Tab-separated table of C-alpha atoms and ligand atoms in Angstrom:
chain	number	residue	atom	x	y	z
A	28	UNK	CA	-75.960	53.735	31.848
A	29	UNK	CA	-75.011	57.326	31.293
A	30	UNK	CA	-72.127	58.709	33.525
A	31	UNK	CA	-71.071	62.226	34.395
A	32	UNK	CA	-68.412	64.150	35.524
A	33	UNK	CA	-68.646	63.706	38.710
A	34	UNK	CA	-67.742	59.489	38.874
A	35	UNK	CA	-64.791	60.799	37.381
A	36	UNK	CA	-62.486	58.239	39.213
A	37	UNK	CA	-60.938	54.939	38.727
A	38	UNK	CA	-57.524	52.484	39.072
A	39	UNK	CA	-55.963	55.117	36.736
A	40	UNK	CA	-57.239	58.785	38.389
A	41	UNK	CA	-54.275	61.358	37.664
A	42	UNK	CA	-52.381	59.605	35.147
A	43	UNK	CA	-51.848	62.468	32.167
A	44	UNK	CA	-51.681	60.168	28.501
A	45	UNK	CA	-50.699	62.420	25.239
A	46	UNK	CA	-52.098	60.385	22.771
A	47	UNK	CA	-50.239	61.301	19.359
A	48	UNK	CA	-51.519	57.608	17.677
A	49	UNK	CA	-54.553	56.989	15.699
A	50	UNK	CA	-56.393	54.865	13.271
A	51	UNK	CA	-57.084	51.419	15.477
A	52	UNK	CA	-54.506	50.308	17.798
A	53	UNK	CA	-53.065	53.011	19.479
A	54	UNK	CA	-56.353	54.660	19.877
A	55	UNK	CA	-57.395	51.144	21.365
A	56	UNK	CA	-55.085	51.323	23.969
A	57	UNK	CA	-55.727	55.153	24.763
A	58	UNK	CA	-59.315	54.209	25.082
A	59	UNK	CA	-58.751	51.405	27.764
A	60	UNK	CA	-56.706	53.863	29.788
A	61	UNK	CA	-59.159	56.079	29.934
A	62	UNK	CA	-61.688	53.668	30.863
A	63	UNK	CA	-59.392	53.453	33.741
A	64	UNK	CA	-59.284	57.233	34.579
A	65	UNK	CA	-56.659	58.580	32.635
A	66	UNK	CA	-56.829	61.526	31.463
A	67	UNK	CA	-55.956	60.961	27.544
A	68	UNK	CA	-54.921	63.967	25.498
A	69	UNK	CA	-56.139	62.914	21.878
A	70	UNK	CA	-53.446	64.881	19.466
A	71	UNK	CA	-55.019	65.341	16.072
A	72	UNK	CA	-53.683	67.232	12.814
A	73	UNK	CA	-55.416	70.174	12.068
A	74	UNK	CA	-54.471	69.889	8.086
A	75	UNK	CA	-55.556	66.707	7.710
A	76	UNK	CA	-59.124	66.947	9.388
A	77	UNK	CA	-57.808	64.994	12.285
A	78	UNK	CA	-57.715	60.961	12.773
A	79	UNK	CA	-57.947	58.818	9.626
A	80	UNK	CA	-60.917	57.186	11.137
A	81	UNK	CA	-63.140	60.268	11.178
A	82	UNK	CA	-63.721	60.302	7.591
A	83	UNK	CA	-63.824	55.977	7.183
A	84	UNK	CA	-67.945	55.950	7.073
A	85	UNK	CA	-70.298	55.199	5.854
A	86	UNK	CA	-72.086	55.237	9.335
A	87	UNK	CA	-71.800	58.713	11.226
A	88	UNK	CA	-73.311	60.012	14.366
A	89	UNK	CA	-75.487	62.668	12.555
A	90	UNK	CA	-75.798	66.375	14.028
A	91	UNK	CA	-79.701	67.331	15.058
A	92	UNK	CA	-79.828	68.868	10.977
A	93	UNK	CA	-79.632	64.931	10.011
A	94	UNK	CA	-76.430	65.760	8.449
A	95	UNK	CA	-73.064	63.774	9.559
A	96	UNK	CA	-71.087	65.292	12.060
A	97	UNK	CA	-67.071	63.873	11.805
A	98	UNK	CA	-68.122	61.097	14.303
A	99	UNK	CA	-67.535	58.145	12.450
A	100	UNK	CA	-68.861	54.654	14.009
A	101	UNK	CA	-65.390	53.464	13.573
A	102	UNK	CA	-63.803	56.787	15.578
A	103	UNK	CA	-66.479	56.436	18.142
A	104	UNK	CA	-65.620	52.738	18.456
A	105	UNK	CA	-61.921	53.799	20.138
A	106	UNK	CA	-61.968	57.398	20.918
A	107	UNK	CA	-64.556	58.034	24.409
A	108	UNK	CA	-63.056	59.117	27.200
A	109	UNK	CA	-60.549	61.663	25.143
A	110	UNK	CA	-60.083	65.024	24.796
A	111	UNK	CA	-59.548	66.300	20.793
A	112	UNK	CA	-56.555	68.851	21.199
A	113	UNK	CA	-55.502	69.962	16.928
A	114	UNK	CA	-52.049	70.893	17.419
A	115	UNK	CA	-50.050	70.749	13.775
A	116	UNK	CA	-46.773	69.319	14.993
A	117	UNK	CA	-44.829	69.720	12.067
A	118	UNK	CA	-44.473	73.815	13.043
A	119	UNK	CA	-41.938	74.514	15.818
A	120	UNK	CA	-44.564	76.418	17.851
A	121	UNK	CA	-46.995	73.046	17.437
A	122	UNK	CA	-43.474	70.556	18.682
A	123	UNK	CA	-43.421	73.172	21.703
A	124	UNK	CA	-46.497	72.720	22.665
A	125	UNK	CA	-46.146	69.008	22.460
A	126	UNK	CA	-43.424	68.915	24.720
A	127	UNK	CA	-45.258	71.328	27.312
A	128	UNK	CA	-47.401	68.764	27.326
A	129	UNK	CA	-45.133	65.930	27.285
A	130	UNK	CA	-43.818	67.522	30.150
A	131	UNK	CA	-46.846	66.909	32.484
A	132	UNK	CA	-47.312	63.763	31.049
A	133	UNK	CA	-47.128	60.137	32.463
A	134	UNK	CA	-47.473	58.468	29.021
A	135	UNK	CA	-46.839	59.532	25.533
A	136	UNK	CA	-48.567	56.717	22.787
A	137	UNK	CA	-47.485	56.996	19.143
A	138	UNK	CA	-48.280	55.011	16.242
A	139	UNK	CA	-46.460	57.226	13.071
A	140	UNK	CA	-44.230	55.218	11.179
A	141	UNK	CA	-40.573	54.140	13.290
A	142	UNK	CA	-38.290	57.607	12.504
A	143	UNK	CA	-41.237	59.817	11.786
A	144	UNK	CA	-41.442	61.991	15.060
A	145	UNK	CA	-37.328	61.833	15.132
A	146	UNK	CA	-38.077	64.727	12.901
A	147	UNK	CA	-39.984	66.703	14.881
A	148	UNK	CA	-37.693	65.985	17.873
A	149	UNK	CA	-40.966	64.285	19.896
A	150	UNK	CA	-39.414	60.450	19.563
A	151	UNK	CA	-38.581	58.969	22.261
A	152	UNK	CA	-34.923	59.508	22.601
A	153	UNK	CA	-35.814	62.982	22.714
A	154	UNK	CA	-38.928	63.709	24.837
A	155	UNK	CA	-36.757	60.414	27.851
A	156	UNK	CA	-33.481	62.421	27.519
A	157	UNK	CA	-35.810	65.508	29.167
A	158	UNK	CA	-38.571	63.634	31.225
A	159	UNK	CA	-36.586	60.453	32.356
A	160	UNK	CA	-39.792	59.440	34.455
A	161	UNK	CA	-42.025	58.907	30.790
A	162	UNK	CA	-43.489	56.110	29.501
A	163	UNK	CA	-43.406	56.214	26.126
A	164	UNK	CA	-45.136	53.828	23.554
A	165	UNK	CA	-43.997	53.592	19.704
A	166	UNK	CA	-46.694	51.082	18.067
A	167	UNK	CA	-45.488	50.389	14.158
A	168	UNK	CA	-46.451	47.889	11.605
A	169	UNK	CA	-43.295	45.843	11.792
A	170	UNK	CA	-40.996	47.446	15.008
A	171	UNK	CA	-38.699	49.814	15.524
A	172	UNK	CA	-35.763	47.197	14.504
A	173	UNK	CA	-35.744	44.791	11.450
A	174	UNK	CA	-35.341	45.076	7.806
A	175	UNK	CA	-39.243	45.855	7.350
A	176	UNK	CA	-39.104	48.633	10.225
A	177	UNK	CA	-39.458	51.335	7.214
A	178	UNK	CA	-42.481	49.422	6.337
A	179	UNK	CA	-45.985	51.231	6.981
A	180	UNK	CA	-48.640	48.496	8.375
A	181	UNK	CA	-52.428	47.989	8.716
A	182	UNK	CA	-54.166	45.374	10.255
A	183	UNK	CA	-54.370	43.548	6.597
A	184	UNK	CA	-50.603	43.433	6.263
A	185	UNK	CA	-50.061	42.238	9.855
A	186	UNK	CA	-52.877	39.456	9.422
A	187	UNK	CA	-51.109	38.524	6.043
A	188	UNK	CA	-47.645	39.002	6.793
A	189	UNK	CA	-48.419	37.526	10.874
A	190	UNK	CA	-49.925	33.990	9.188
A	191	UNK	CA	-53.060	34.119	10.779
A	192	UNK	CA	-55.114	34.677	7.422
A	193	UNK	CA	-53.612	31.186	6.173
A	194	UNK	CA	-55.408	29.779	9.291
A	195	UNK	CA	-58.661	31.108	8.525
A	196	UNK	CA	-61.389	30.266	6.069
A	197	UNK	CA	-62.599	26.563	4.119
A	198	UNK	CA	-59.341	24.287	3.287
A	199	UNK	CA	-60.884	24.682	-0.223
A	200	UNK	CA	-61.395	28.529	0.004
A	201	UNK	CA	-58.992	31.446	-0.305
A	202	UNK	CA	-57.412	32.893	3.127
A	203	UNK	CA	-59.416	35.122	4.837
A	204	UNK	CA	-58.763	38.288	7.423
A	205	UNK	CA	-60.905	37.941	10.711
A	206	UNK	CA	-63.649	40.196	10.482
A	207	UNK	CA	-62.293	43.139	12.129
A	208	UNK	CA	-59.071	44.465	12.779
A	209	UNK	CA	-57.963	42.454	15.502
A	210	UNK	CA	-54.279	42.868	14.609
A	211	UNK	CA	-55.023	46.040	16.193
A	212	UNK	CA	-56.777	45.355	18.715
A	213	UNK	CA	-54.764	42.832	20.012
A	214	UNK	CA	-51.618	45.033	19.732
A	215	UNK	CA	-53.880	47.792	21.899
A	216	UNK	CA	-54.300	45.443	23.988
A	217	UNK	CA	-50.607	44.876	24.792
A	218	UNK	CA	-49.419	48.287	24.779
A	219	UNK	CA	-51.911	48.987	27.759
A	220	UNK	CA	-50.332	45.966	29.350
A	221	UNK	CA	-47.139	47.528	28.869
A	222	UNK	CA	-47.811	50.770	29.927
A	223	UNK	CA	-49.141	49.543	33.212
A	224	UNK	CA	-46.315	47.331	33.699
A	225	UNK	CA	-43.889	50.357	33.029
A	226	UNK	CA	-46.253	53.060	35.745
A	227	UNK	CA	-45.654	50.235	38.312
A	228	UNK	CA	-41.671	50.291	37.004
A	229	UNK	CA	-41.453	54.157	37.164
A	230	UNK	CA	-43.592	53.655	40.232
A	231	UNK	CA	-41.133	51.930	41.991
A	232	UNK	CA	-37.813	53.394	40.242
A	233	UNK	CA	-38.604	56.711	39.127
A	234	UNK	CA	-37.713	55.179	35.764
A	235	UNK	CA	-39.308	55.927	32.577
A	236	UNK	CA	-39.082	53.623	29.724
A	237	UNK	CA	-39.654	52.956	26.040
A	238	UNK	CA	-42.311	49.997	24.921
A	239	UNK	CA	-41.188	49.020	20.993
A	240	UNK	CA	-44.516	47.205	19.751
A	241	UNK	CA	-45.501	45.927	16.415
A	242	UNK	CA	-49.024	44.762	14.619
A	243	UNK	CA	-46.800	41.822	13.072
A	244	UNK	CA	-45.050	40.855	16.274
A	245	UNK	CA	-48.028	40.771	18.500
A	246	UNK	CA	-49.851	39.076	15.683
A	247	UNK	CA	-47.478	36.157	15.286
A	248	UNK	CA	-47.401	36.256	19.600
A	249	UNK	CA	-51.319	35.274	19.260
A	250	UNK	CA	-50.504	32.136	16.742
A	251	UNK	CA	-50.886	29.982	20.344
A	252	UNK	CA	-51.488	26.632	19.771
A	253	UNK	CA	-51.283	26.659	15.924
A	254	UNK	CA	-47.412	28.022	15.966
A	255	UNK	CA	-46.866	25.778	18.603
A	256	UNK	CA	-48.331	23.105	16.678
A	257	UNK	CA	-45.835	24.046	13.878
A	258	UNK	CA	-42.965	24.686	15.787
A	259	UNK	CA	-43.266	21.067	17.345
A	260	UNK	CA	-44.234	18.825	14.838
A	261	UNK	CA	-42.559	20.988	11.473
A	262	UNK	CA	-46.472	20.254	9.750
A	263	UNK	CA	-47.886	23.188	8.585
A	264	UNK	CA	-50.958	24.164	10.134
A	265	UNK	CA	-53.473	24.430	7.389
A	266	UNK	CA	-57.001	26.087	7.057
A	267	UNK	CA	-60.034	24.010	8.786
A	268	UNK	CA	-62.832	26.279	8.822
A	269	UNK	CA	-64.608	26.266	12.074
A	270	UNK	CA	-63.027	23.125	13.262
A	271	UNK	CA	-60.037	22.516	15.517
A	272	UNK	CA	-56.674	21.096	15.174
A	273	UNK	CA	-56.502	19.525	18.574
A	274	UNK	CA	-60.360	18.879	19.424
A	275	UNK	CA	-62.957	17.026	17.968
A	276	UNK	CA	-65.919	17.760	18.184
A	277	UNK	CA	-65.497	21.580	17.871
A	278	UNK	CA	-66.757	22.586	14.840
A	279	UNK	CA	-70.337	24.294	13.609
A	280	UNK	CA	-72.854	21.946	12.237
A	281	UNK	CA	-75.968	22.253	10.415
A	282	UNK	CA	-79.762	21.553	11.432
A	283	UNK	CA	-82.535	21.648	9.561
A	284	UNK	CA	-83.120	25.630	10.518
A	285	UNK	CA	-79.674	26.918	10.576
A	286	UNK	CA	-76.235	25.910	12.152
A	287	UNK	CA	-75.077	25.445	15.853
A	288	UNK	CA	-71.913	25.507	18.073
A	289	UNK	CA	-70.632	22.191	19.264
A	290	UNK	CA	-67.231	22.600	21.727
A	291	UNK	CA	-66.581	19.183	23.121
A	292	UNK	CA	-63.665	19.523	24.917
A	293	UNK	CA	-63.026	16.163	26.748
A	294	UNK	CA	-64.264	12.336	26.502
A	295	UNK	CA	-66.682	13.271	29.349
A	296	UNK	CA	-68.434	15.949	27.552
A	297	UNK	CA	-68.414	13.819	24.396
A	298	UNK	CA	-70.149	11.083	26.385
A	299	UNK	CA	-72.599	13.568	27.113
A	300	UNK	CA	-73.569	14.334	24.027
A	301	UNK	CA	-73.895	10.999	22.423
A	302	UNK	CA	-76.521	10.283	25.403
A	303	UNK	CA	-78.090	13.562	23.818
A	304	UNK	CA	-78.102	11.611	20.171
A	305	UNK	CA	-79.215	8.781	21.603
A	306	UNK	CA	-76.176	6.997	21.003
A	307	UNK	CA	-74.627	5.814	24.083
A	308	UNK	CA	-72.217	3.674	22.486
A	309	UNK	CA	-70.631	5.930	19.913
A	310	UNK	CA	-68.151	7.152	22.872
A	311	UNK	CA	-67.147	3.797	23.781
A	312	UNK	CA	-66.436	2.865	20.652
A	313	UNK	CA	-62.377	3.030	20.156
A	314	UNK	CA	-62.055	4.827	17.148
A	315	UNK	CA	-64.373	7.534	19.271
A	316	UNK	CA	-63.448	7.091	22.516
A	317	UNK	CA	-60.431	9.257	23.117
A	318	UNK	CA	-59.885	12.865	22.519
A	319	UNK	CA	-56.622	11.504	19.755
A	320	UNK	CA	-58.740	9.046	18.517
A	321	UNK	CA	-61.336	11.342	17.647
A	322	UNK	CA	-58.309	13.960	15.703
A	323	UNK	CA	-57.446	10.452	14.033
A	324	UNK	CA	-60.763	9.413	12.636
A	325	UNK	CA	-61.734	13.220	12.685
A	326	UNK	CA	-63.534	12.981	8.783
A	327	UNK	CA	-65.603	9.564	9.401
A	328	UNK	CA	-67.031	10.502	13.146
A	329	UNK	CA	-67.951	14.368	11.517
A	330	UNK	CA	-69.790	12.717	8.603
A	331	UNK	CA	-71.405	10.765	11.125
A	332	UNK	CA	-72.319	13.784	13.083
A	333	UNK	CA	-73.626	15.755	10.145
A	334	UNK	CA	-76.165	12.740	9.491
A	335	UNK	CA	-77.228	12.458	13.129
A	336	UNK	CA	-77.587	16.101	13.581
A	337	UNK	CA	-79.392	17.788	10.363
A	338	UNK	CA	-83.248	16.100	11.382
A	339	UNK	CA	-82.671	18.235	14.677
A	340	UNK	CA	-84.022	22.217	15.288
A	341	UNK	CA	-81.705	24.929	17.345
A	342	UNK	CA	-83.673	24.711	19.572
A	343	UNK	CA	-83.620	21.412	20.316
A	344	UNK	CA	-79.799	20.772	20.074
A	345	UNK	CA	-78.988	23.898	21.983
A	346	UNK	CA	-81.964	23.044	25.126
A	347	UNK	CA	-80.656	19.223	24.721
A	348	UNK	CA	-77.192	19.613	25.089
A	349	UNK	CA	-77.407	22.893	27.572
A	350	UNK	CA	-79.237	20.217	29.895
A	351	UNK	CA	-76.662	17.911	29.602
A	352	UNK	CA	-73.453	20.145	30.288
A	353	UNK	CA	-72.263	20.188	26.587
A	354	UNK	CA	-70.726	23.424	25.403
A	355	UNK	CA	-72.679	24.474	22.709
A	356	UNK	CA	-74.388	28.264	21.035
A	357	UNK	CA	-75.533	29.660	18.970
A	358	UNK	CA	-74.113	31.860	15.550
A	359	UNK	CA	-75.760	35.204	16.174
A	360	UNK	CA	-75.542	37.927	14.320
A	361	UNK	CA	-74.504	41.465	15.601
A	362	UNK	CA	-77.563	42.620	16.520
A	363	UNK	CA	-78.895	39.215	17.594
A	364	UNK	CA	-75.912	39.309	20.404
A	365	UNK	CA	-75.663	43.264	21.502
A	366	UNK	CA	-79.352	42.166	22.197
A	367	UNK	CA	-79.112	38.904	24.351
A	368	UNK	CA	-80.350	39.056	27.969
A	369	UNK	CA	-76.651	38.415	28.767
A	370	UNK	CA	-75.149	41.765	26.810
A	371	UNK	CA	-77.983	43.780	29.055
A	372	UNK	CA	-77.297	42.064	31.746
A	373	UNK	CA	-73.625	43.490	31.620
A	374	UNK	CA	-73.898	46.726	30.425
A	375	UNK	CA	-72.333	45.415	27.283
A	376	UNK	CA	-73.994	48.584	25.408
A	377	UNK	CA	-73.232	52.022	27.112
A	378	UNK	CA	-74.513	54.624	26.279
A	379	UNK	CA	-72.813	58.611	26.765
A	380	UNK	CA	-74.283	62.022	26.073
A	381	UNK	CA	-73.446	64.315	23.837
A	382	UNK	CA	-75.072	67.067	23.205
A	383	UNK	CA	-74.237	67.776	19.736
A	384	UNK	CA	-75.367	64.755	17.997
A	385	UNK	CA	-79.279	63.823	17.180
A	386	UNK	CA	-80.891	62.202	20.192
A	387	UNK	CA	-78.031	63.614	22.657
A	388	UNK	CA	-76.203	60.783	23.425
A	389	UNK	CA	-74.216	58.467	21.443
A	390	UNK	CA	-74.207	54.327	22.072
A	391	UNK	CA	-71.011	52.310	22.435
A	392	UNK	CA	-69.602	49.219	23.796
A	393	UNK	CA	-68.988	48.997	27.434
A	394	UNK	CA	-65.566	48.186	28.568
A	395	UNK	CA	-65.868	44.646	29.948
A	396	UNK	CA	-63.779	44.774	32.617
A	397	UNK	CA	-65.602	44.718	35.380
A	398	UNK	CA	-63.586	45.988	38.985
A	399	UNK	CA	-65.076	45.267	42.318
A	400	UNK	CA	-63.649	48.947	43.756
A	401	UNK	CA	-62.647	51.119	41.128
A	402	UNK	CA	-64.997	50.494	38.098
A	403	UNK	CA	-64.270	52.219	34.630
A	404	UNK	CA	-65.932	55.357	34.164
A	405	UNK	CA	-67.749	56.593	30.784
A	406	UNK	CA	-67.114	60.303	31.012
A	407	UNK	CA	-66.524	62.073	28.052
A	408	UNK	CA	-67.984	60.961	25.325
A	409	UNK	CA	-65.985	60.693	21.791
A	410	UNK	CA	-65.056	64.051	20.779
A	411	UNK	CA	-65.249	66.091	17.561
A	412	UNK	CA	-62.320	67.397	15.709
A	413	UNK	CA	-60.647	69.655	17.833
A	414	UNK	CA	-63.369	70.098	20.448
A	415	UNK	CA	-60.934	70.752	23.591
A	416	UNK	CA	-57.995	72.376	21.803
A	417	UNK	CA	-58.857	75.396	23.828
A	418	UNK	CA	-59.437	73.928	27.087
A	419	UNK	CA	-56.551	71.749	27.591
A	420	UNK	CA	-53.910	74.381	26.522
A	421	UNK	CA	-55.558	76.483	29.168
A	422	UNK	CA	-55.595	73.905	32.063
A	423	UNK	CA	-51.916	73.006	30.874
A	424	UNK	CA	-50.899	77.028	30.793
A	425	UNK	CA	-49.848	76.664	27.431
A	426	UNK	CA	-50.455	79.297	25.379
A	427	UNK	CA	-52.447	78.831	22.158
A	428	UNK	CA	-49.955	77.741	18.967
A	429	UNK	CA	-49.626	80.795	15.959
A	430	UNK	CA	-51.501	80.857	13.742
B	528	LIG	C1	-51.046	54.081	9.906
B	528	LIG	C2	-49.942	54.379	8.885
B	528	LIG	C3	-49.939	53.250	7.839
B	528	LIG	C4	-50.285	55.690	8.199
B	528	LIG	O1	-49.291	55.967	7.259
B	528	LIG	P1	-48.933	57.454	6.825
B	528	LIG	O2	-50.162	58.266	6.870
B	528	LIG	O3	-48.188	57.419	5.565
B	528	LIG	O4	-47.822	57.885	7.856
B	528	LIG	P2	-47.547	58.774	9.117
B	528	LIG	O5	-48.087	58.158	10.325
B	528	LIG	O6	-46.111	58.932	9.080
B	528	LIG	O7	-48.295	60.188	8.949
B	528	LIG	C5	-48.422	60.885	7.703
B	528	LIG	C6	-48.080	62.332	7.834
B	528	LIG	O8	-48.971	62.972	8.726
B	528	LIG	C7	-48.227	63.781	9.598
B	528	LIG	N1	-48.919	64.059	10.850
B	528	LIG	C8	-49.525	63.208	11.674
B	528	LIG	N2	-50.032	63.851	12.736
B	528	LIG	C9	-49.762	65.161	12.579
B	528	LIG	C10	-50.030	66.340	13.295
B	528	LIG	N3	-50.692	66.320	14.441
B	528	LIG	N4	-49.591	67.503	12.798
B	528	LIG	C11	-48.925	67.562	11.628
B	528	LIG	N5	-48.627	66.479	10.890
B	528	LIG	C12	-49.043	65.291	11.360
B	528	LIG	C13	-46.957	62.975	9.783
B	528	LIG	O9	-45.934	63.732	10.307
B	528	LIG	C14	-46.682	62.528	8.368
B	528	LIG	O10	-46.045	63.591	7.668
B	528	LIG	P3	-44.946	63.344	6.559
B	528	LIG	O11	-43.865	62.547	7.207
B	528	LIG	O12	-44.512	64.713	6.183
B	528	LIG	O13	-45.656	62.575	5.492
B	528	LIG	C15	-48.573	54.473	9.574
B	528	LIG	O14	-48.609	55.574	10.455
B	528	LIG	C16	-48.176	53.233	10.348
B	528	LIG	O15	-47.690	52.249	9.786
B	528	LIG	N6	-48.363	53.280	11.667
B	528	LIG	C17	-47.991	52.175	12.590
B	528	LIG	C18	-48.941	51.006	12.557
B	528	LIG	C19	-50.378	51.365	12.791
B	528	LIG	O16	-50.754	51.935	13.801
B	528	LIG	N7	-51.184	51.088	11.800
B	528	LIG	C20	-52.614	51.359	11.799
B	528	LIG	C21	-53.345	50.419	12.641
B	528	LIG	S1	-55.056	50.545	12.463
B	528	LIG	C22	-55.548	49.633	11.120
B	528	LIG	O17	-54.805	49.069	10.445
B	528	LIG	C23	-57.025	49.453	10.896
B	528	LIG	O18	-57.794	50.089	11.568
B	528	LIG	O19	-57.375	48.694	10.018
C-alpha cells in the first residue's frame, strides 16, 4: 500500500510531538504516534550527523547513484511518519527555538541521559513551569530516581541488568539477549501508553504531566510469569530453552527435516495430540494426565516425545495436528514469515515513497494495529538528515537558528 498526503488523518490528527529522543525506544514510541496522526517533530543534532542510528549499517537505502544515502535499515525501522528538523540545542538561539516549538506542542519525548537537558533549560521542570498543559516524556536507562539514574543504558544493559538474559538460551549455554532490542521496544511501547493516558488527563484537566520511564524498569515489568514464579515460590527461575516453566508440552522438537512448534496448553489439547501419535493412552496415563503432572515428569514424557516425533516430516506434524486443534508452527526465518500468505494478507509489509532513494519508495513494517474508523496512516516516509529543517520553522514562524 502506498499512502499520500491526502489520508492524512487518524485517532491522533492535530496532536504536535517534538521528538528530542533517538536511537530505539523513544523513536519507537514517536513512530506509533505518528502512525496515529501526530504530527512528530524529529529533533536531530546537526554536529553529530543526526540520530545514532543513521550511521549503524551495514544495510542502507541507497540513493539512485547506488551509493548509501544516511537511511539506515535500523533508522528506517522507527523513524516514518517524522519530520527531520537539525536544530543544535546546545546554542541559546538552538534552546529558543526548541521552546518555540515546545510551545505549540502537545508532547515533548526525550531519551538523553536524566539531568542532561536541565542544562539546556528544555527538562521538564522547565519547558511544565511555562506550558502547564505538556506532556512530557523522559525515557532513561535506569529512571530519573535511584542510585543508577547517572547510569547511561542500551537495550544490552537493560536485558542484563532487567534478568531477562538469565531466562534465555540452553540451561547448559551462556545467557543470551533476545534477538533484537526489545528492551526498547517494549519501553516505546509504554511511553505511547503513557502519553495517551496523560492527552486524555490534560484532556479532561487541562493538566500537563511528566512520564519518568526506564529500559530497566519496564524490562523487569515484562518478567510476567517468571518473576512471579520467583516472587512466590523464592526458586530461581532458570534457563529452559524453548520450553516452559508452567506448560508441558511447549517446547520445539525435532523431525526428520527440521524442527516444529508444539504449544499444548491444556489436558484437552494434549489429548489431542496423542490421538495424532497414535497414542490414545499416553494422556490417561497419570504421570501424563494433568497439566502438573506433566511439569513433574516434564524430562521422561519429552524424551518420550522426541522418540515419537523425529520419524515424522513438517509437514505432516504441522497438517496432523492443525486438523486436530493442536497449537503448533512452524520456525521461519525472516524472510520465510514477511512472506507468508498471512503477512500479505495484513499489510504486514508497507511500502512508502520516496523519491530520493533507488526504486522511489522505501519498504517497512506496517503498524499492526488495525482500527475499524480511524486507521494509521503511512505518510511521510523516513526522512534524511535534516530534510524539513526549513519547512517546519516556517509553518511554526520561527525564524531560522544563526549560523
Ligand atoms: C543512548 C545514550 C546511552 C547515549 O549516550 P550519550 O550519547 O553519552 O548521551 P546523551 O544522550 O547525553 O547525548 C550526548 C551528547 O549529545 C548532545 N546532543 C544530543 N542532541 C543534540 C542536539 N540536537 N544538539 C546538540 N547537542 C545534542 C547531548 O547534549 C550530549 O552532550 P554532552 O552532554 O555535552 O555530552 C543515553 O542517551 C541514554 O542512556 N539514554 C536513555 C536510554 C536510551 O534511550 N537508550 C537507548 C535505547 S536504544 C538501544 O539501546 C538500542 O537500539 O539498542
Amino acid at each position: 500500500m502506498v499512502a499520500s498526503e491526502e489520508t492524512a488523518n487518524g485517532p491522533l490528527h492535530g496532536i504536535v510531538v517534538l521528538d528530542l529522543s533517538r536511537i530505539l525506544a523513544g523513536p519507537t514510541a514517536t513512530q506509533i504516534l505518528g502512525d496515529l496522526g501526530a504530527t512528530v517533530l524529529k529533533i536531530e543534532n546537526p554536529k553529530s550527523g543526526g540520530d545514532d542510528t543513521r550511521a549503524w549499517g551495514p544495510n542502507y537505502a541507497r540513493a539512485s547513484n547506488g551509493d548509501p544515502t544516511d537511511l539506515s535499515a535500523y533508522f528506517m525501522s522507527s523513524n516514518r511518519n517524522k519530520k527531520s528538523v537539525a536544530i543544535d540545542i546546545a546554542t541559546p538561539a538552538g534552546q529558543d527555538i526548541i521552546r518555540q516549538l515546545a510551545a505549540r506542542a502537545d508532547v515533548v519525548i526525550e531519551n538523553f541521559k536524566p539531568g542532561g537537558l536541565a542544562k539546556y533549560r528544555l527538562d521538564h521542570a522547565t519547558l511544565c513551569a511555562a506550558h502547564p498543559g505538556l506532556v512530557y516524556c523522559s525515557i532513561s536507562g535506569f529512571g530519573q530516581t535511584g542510585p543508577n539514574s547517572h547510569r547511561p543504558g542500551y537495550d544490552l544493559m537493560a536485558q542484563g541488568y532487567g534478568g531477562i538474559m538469565s531466562l534465555t538460551g540452553e540451561p547448559d549455554g551462556q545467557p543470551l539477549k533476545v534477538g533484537v532490542g526489545i528492551a526498547d521496544v517494549m519501553c516505546g511501547m509504554y511511553a505511547t501508553i503513557g502519553v495517551l493516558a496523560a492527552l486524555r488527563h490534560r484532556d479532561q484537566t487541562g493538566e500537563g504531566q511528566h512520564i519518568d520511564l526506564a529500559l530497566v524498569d519496564t524490562q523487569m515489568a515484562w518478567l510476567v510469569n517468571e518473576g512471579i514464579n520467583f516472587l512466590t515460590s523464592g526458586n530461581l527461575p532458570e534457563r529452559r530453552g524453548n520450553a516452559h516453566p508452567n506448560i508441558v508440552p511447549y517446547d520445539a522438537f525435532q523431525v526428520e527435516d527440521g524442527y516444529f512448534l508444539l504449544a499444548v496448553g491444556n489436558d484437552a489439547q494434549f489429548q489431542r495430540f496423542c490421538d495424532f501419535l497414535g497414542q490414545p493412552d499416553l494422556a490417561r496415563h497419570p504421570d501424563y494426565a494433568t497439566n502438573l503432572k506433566r511439569i513433574e515428569n516434564r524430562v521422561a514424557l519429552t524424551s518420550l516425545l522426541r522418540d515419537a516425533l523425529i520419524s515424522y516430516s513438517k509437514s505432516e506434524v504441522l497438517e496432523g495436528l492443525e486438523q486436530r486443534g493442536v497449537p503448533a508452527g512452524p520456525i521461519n526465518t525472516v524472510k520465510e514469515a514477511l512472506e507468508t500468505d498471512q503477512a500479505s494478507a495484513r499489510d504486514t509489509v508497507i511500502s512508502i515513497s520516496k523519491d530520493t532513494v533507488q526504486g522511489g519508495s522505501v519498504k517497512l513494517l506496517g503498524n499492526p494495529l488495525k482500527f475499524s474508523i480511524t486507521p494509521v496512516t503511512y505518510r511521510h516516509a523516513p526522512p534524511h538528515f535534516g530534510e524539513d529543517t526549513q519547512d517546519v520553522l516556517e509553518a511554526f514562524g520561527i525564524s531560522p537558528p544563526i549560523k
